[in-house]
PDB file of C-alpha atoms in Angstrom:
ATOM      1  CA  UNK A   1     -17.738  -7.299 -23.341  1.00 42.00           C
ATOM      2  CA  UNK A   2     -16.560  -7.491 -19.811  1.00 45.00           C
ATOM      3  CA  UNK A   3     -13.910  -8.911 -18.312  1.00 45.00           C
ATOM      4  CA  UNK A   4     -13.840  -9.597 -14.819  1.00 48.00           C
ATOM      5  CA  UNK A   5     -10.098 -10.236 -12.824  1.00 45.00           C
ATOM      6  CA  UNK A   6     -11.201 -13.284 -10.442  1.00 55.00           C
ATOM      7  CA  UNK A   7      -8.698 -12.769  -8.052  1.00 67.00           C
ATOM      8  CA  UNK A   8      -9.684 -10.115  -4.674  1.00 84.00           C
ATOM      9  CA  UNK A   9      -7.477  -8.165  -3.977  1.00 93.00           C
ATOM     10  CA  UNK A  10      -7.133  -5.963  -0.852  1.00 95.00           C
ATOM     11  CA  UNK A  11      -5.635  -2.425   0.265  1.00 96.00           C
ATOM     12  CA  UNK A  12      -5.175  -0.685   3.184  1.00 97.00           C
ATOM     13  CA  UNK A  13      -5.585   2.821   3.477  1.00 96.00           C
ATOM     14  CA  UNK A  14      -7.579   5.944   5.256  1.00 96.00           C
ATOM     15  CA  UNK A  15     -11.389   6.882   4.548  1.00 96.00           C
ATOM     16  CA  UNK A  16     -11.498  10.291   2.784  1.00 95.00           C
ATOM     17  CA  UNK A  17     -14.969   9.815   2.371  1.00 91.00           C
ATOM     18  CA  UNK A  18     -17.401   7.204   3.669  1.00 93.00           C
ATOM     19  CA  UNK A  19     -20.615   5.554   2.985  1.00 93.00           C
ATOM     20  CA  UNK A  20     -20.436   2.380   4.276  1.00 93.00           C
ATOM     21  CA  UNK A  21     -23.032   2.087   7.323  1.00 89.00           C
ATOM     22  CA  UNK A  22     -25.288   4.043   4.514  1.00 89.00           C
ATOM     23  CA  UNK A  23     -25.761   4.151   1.369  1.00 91.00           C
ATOM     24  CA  UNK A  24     -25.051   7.357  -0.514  1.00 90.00           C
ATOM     25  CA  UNK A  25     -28.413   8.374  -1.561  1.00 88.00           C
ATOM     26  CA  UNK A  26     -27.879  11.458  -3.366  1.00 84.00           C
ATOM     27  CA  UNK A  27     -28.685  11.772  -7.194  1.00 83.00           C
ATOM     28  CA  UNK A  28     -31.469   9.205  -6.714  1.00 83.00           C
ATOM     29  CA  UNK A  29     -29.201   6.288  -6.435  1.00 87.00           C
ATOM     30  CA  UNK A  30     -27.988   4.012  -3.165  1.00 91.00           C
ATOM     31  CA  UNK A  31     -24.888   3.177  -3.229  1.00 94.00           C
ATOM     32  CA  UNK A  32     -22.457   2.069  -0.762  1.00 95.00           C
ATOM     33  CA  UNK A  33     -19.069   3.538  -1.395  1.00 95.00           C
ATOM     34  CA  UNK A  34     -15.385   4.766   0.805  1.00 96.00           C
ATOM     35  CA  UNK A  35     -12.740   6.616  -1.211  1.00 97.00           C
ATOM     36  CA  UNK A  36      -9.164   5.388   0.483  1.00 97.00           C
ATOM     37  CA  UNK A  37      -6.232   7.153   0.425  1.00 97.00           C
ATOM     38  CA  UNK A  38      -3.133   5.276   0.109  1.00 97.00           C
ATOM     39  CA  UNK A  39       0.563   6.245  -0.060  1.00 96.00           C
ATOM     40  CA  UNK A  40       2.137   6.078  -3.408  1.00 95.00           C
ATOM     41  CA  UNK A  41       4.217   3.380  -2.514  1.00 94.00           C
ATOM     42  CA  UNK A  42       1.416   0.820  -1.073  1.00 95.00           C
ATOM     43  CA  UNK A  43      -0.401   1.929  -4.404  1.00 95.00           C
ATOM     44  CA  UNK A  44       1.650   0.463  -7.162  1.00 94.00           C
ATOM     45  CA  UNK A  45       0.649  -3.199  -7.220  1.00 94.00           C
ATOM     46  CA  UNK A  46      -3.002  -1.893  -7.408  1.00 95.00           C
ATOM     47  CA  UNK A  47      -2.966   0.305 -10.377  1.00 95.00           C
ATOM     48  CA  UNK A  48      -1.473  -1.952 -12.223  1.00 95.00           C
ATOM     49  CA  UNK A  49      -3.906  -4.181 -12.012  1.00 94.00           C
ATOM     50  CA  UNK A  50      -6.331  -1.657 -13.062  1.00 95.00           C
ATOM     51  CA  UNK A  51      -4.096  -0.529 -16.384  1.00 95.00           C
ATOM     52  CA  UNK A  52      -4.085  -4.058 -17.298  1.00 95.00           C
ATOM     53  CA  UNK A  53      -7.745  -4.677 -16.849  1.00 94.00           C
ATOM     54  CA  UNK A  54      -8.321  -1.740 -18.991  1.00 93.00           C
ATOM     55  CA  UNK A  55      -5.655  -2.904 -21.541  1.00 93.00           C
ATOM     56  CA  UNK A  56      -7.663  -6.292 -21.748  1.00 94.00           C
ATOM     57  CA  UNK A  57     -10.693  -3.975 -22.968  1.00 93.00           C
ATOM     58  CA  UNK A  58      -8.852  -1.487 -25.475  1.00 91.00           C
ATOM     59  CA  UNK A  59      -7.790  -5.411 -26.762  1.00 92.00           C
ATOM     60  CA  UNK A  60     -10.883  -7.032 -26.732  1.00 92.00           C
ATOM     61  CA  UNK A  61     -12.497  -3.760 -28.694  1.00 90.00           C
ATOM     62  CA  UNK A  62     -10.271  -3.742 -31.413  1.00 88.00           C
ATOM     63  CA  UNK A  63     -10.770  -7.215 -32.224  1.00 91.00           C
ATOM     64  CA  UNK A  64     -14.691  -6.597 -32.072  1.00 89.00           C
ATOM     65  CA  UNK A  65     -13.505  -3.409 -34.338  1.00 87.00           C
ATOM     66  CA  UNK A  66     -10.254  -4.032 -36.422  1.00 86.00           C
ATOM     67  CA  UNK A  67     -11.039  -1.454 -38.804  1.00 86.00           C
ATOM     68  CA  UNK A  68     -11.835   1.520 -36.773  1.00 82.00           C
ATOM     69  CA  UNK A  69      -9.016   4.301 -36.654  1.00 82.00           C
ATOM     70  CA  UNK A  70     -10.754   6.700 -34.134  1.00 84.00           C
ATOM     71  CA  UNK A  71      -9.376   6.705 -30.845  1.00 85.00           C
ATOM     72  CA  UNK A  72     -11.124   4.467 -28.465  1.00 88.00           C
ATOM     73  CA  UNK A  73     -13.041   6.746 -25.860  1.00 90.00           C
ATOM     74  CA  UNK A  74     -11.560   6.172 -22.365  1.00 91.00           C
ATOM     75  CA  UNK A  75     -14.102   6.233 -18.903  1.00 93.00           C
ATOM     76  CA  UNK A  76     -12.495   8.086 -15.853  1.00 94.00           C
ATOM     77  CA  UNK A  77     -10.188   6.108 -14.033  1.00 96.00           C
ATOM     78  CA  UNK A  78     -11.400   4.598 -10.663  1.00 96.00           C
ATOM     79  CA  UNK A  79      -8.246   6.328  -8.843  1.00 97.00           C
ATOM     80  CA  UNK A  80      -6.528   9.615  -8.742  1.00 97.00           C
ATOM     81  CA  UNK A  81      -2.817  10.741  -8.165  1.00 95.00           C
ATOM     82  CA  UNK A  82      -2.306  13.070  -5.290  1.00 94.00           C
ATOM     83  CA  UNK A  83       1.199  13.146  -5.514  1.00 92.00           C
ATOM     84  CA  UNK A  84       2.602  11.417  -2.545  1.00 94.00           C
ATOM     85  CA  UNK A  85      -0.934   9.150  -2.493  1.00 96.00           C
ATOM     86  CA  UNK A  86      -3.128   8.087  -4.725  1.00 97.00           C
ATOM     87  CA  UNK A  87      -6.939   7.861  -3.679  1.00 98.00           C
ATOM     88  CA  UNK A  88      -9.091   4.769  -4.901  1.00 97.00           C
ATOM     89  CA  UNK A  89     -13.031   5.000  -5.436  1.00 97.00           C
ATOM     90  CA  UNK A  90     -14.885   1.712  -4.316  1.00 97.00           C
ATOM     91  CA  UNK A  91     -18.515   1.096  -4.303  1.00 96.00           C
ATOM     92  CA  UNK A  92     -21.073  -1.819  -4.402  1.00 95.00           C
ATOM     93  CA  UNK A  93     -24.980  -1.837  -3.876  1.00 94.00           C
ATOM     94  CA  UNK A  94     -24.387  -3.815  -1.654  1.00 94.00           C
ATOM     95  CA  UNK A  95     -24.165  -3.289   1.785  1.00 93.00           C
ATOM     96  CA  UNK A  96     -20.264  -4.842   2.688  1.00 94.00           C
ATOM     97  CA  UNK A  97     -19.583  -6.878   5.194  1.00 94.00           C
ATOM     98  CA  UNK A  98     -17.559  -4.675   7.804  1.00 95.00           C
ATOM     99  CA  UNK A  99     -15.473  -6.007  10.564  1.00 94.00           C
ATOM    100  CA  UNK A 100     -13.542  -4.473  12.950  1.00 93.00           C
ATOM    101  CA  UNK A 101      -9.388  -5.261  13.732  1.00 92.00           C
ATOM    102  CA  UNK A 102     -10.198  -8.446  16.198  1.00 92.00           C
ATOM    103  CA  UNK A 103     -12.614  -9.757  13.353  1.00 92.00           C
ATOM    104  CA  UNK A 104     -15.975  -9.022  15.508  1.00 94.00           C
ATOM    105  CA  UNK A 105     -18.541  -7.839  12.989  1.00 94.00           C
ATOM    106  CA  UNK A 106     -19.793  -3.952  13.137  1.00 92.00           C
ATOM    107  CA  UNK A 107     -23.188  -3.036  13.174  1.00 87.00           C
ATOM    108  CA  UNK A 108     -25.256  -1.516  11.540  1.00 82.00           C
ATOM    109  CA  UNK A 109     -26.130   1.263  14.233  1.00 85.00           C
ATOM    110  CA  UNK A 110     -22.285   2.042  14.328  1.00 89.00           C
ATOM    111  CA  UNK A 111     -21.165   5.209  11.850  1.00 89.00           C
ATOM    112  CA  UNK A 112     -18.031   5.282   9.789  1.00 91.00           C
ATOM    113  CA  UNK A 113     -16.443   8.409   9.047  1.00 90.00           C
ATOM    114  CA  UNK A 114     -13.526   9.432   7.180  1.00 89.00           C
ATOM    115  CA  UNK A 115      -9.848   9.062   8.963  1.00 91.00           C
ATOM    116  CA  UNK A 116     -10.906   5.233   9.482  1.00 94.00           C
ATOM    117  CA  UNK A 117      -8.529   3.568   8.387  1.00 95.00           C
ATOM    118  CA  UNK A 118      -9.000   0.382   6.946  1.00 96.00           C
ATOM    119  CA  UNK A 119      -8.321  -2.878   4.887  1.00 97.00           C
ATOM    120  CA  UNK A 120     -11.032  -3.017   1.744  1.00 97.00           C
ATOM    121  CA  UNK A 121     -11.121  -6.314  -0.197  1.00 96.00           C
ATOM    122  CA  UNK A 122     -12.609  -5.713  -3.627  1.00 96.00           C
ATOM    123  CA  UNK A 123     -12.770  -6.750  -6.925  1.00 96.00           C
ATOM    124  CA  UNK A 124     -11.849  -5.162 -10.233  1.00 95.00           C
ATOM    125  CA  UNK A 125     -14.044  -5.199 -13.123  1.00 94.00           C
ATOM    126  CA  UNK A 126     -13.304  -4.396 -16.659  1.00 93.00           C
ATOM    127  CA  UNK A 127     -16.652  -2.553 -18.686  1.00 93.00           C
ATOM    128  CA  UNK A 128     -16.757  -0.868 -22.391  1.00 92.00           C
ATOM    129  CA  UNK A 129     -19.820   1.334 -22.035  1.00 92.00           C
ATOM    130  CA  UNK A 130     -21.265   4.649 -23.777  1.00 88.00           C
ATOM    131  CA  UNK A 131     -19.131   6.581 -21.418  1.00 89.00           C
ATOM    132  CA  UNK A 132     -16.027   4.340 -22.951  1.00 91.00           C
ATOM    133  CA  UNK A 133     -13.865   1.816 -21.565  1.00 94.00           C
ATOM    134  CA  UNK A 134     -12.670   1.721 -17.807  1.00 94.00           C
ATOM    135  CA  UNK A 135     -12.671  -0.571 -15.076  1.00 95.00           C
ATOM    136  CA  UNK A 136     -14.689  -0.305 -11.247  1.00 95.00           C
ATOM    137  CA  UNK A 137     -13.613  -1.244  -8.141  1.00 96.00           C
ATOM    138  CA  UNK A 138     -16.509  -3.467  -5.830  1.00 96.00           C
ATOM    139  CA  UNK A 139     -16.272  -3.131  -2.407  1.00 96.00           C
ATOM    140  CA  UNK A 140     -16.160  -7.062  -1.276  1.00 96.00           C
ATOM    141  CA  UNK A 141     -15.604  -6.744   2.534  1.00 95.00           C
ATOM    142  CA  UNK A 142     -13.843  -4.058   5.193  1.00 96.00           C
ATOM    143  CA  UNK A 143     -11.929  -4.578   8.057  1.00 96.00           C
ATOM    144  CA  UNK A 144     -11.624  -1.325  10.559  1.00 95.00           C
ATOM    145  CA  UNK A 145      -8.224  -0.712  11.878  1.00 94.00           C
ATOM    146  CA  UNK A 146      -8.874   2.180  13.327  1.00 92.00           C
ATOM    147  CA  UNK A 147     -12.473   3.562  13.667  1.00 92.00           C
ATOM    148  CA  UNK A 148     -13.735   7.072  13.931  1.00 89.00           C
ATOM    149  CA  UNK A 149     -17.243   7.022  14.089  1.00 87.00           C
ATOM    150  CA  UNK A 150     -19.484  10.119  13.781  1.00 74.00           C
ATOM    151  CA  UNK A 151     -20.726  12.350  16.318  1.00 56.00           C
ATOM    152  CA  UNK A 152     -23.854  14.748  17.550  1.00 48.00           C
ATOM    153  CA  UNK A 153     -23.542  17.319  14.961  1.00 47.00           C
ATOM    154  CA  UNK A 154     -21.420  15.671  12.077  1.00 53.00           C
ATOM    155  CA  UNK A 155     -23.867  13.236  11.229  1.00 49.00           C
ATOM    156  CA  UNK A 156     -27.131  15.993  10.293  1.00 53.00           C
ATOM    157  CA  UNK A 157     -28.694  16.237  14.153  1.00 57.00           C
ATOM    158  CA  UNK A 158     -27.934  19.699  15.993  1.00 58.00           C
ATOM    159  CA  UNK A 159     -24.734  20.977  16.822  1.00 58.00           C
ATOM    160  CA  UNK A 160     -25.971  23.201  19.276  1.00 63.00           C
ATOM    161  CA  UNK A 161     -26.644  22.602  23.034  1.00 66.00           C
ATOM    162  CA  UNK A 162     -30.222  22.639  24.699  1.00 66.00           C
ATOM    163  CA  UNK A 163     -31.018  26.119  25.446  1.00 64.00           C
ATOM    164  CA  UNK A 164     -33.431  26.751  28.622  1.00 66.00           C
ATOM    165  CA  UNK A 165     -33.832  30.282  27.874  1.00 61.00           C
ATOM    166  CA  UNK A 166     -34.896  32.811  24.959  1.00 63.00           C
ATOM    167  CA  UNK A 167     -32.160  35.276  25.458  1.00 57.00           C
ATOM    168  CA  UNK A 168     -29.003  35.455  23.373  1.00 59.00           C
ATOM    169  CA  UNK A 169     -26.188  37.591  25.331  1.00 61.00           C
ATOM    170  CA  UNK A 170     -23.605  39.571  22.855  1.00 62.00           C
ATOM    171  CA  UNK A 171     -20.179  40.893  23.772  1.00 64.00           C
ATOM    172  CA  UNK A 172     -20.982  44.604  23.516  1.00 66.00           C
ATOM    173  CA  UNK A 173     -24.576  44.679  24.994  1.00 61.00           C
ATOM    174  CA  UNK A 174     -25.310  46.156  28.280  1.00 65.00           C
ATOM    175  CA  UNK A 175     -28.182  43.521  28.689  1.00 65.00           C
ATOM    176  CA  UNK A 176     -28.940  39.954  27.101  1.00 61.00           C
ATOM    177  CA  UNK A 177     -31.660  40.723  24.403  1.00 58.00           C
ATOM    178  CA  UNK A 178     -34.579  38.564  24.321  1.00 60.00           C
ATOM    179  CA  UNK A 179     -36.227  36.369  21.405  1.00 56.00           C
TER     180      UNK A 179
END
């Protein structure tokens, strides 16, 4: 069974990594997805949450299961201590609505990269699956406090500049040496 926590919640932290004007393609899925890093401090309220979403689940299994003695099998947690931050995984199939800091909406043409910082409103979801019980974070809505948006280069086209000739020059040659 799962067990949904109605209430959004939202956090504010910086892109580490970034899929939100497209979807992550790779292992034949599309998913739309940011990991945020957020000081250990600003993190508290939000893992909480997520412990007692999972607690709700462990609960809700042992009812189903009063008998069983084998440890129930726990899924990987949707966040990771750093140390002085933790770093929460978000996703969605979605495609969120992002807006930036004077609530104008971003397109679609625009790129977000990591060190955007942002505000991500989600919603935490409870699940007991094969892979055991967890809980996932889905990406509601984003709001771009600071935007760095990808350049020539960093987002797969060529870093390189036009070249108008077929030579290459090197250092320690007496003469550029031609292709």
């Amino acid at each position: 069974m799962t067990t949904n926590n109605d209430t959004l919640k939202t956090i504010y932290g910086t892109a580490k990594f970034s899929y939100l004007s497209q979807p992550d393609e790779a292992f034949g899925s599309s998913v739309y997805k940011v990991t945020l890093e957020v000081p250990k401090d600003k993190s508290q309220e939000h893992t909480k949450i997520i412990q007692e979403i999972i607690s709700k689940e462990v609960a809700e299994q042992h009812k189903l299961t009063p008998n069983a003695t084998a440890p129930l099998t726990r899924a990987p947690l949707p966040y990771k201590d750093e140390g002085e931050t933790i770093t929460f995984k978000f996703h969605s199939k979605f495609k969120p609505k992002v807006w930036d800091r004077n609530q104008k909406e971003i397109g679609a043409d625009v790129n977000i990269y990591k060190d955007s910082t942002m505000w991500v409103s989600y919603k935490a979801s409870g699940y007991n699956k094969s892979i055991g019980l967890g809980c996932t974070l889905y990406i509601q809505s984003v709001q771009i406090d600071n935007l760095v948006e990808g350049s020539e280069g960093a987002n797969g086209a060529c870093p390189f500049p036009k070249r108008e000739t077929n030579s290459v020059e090197f250092k320690n040659a007496k003469e550029p040496i031609s292709l």
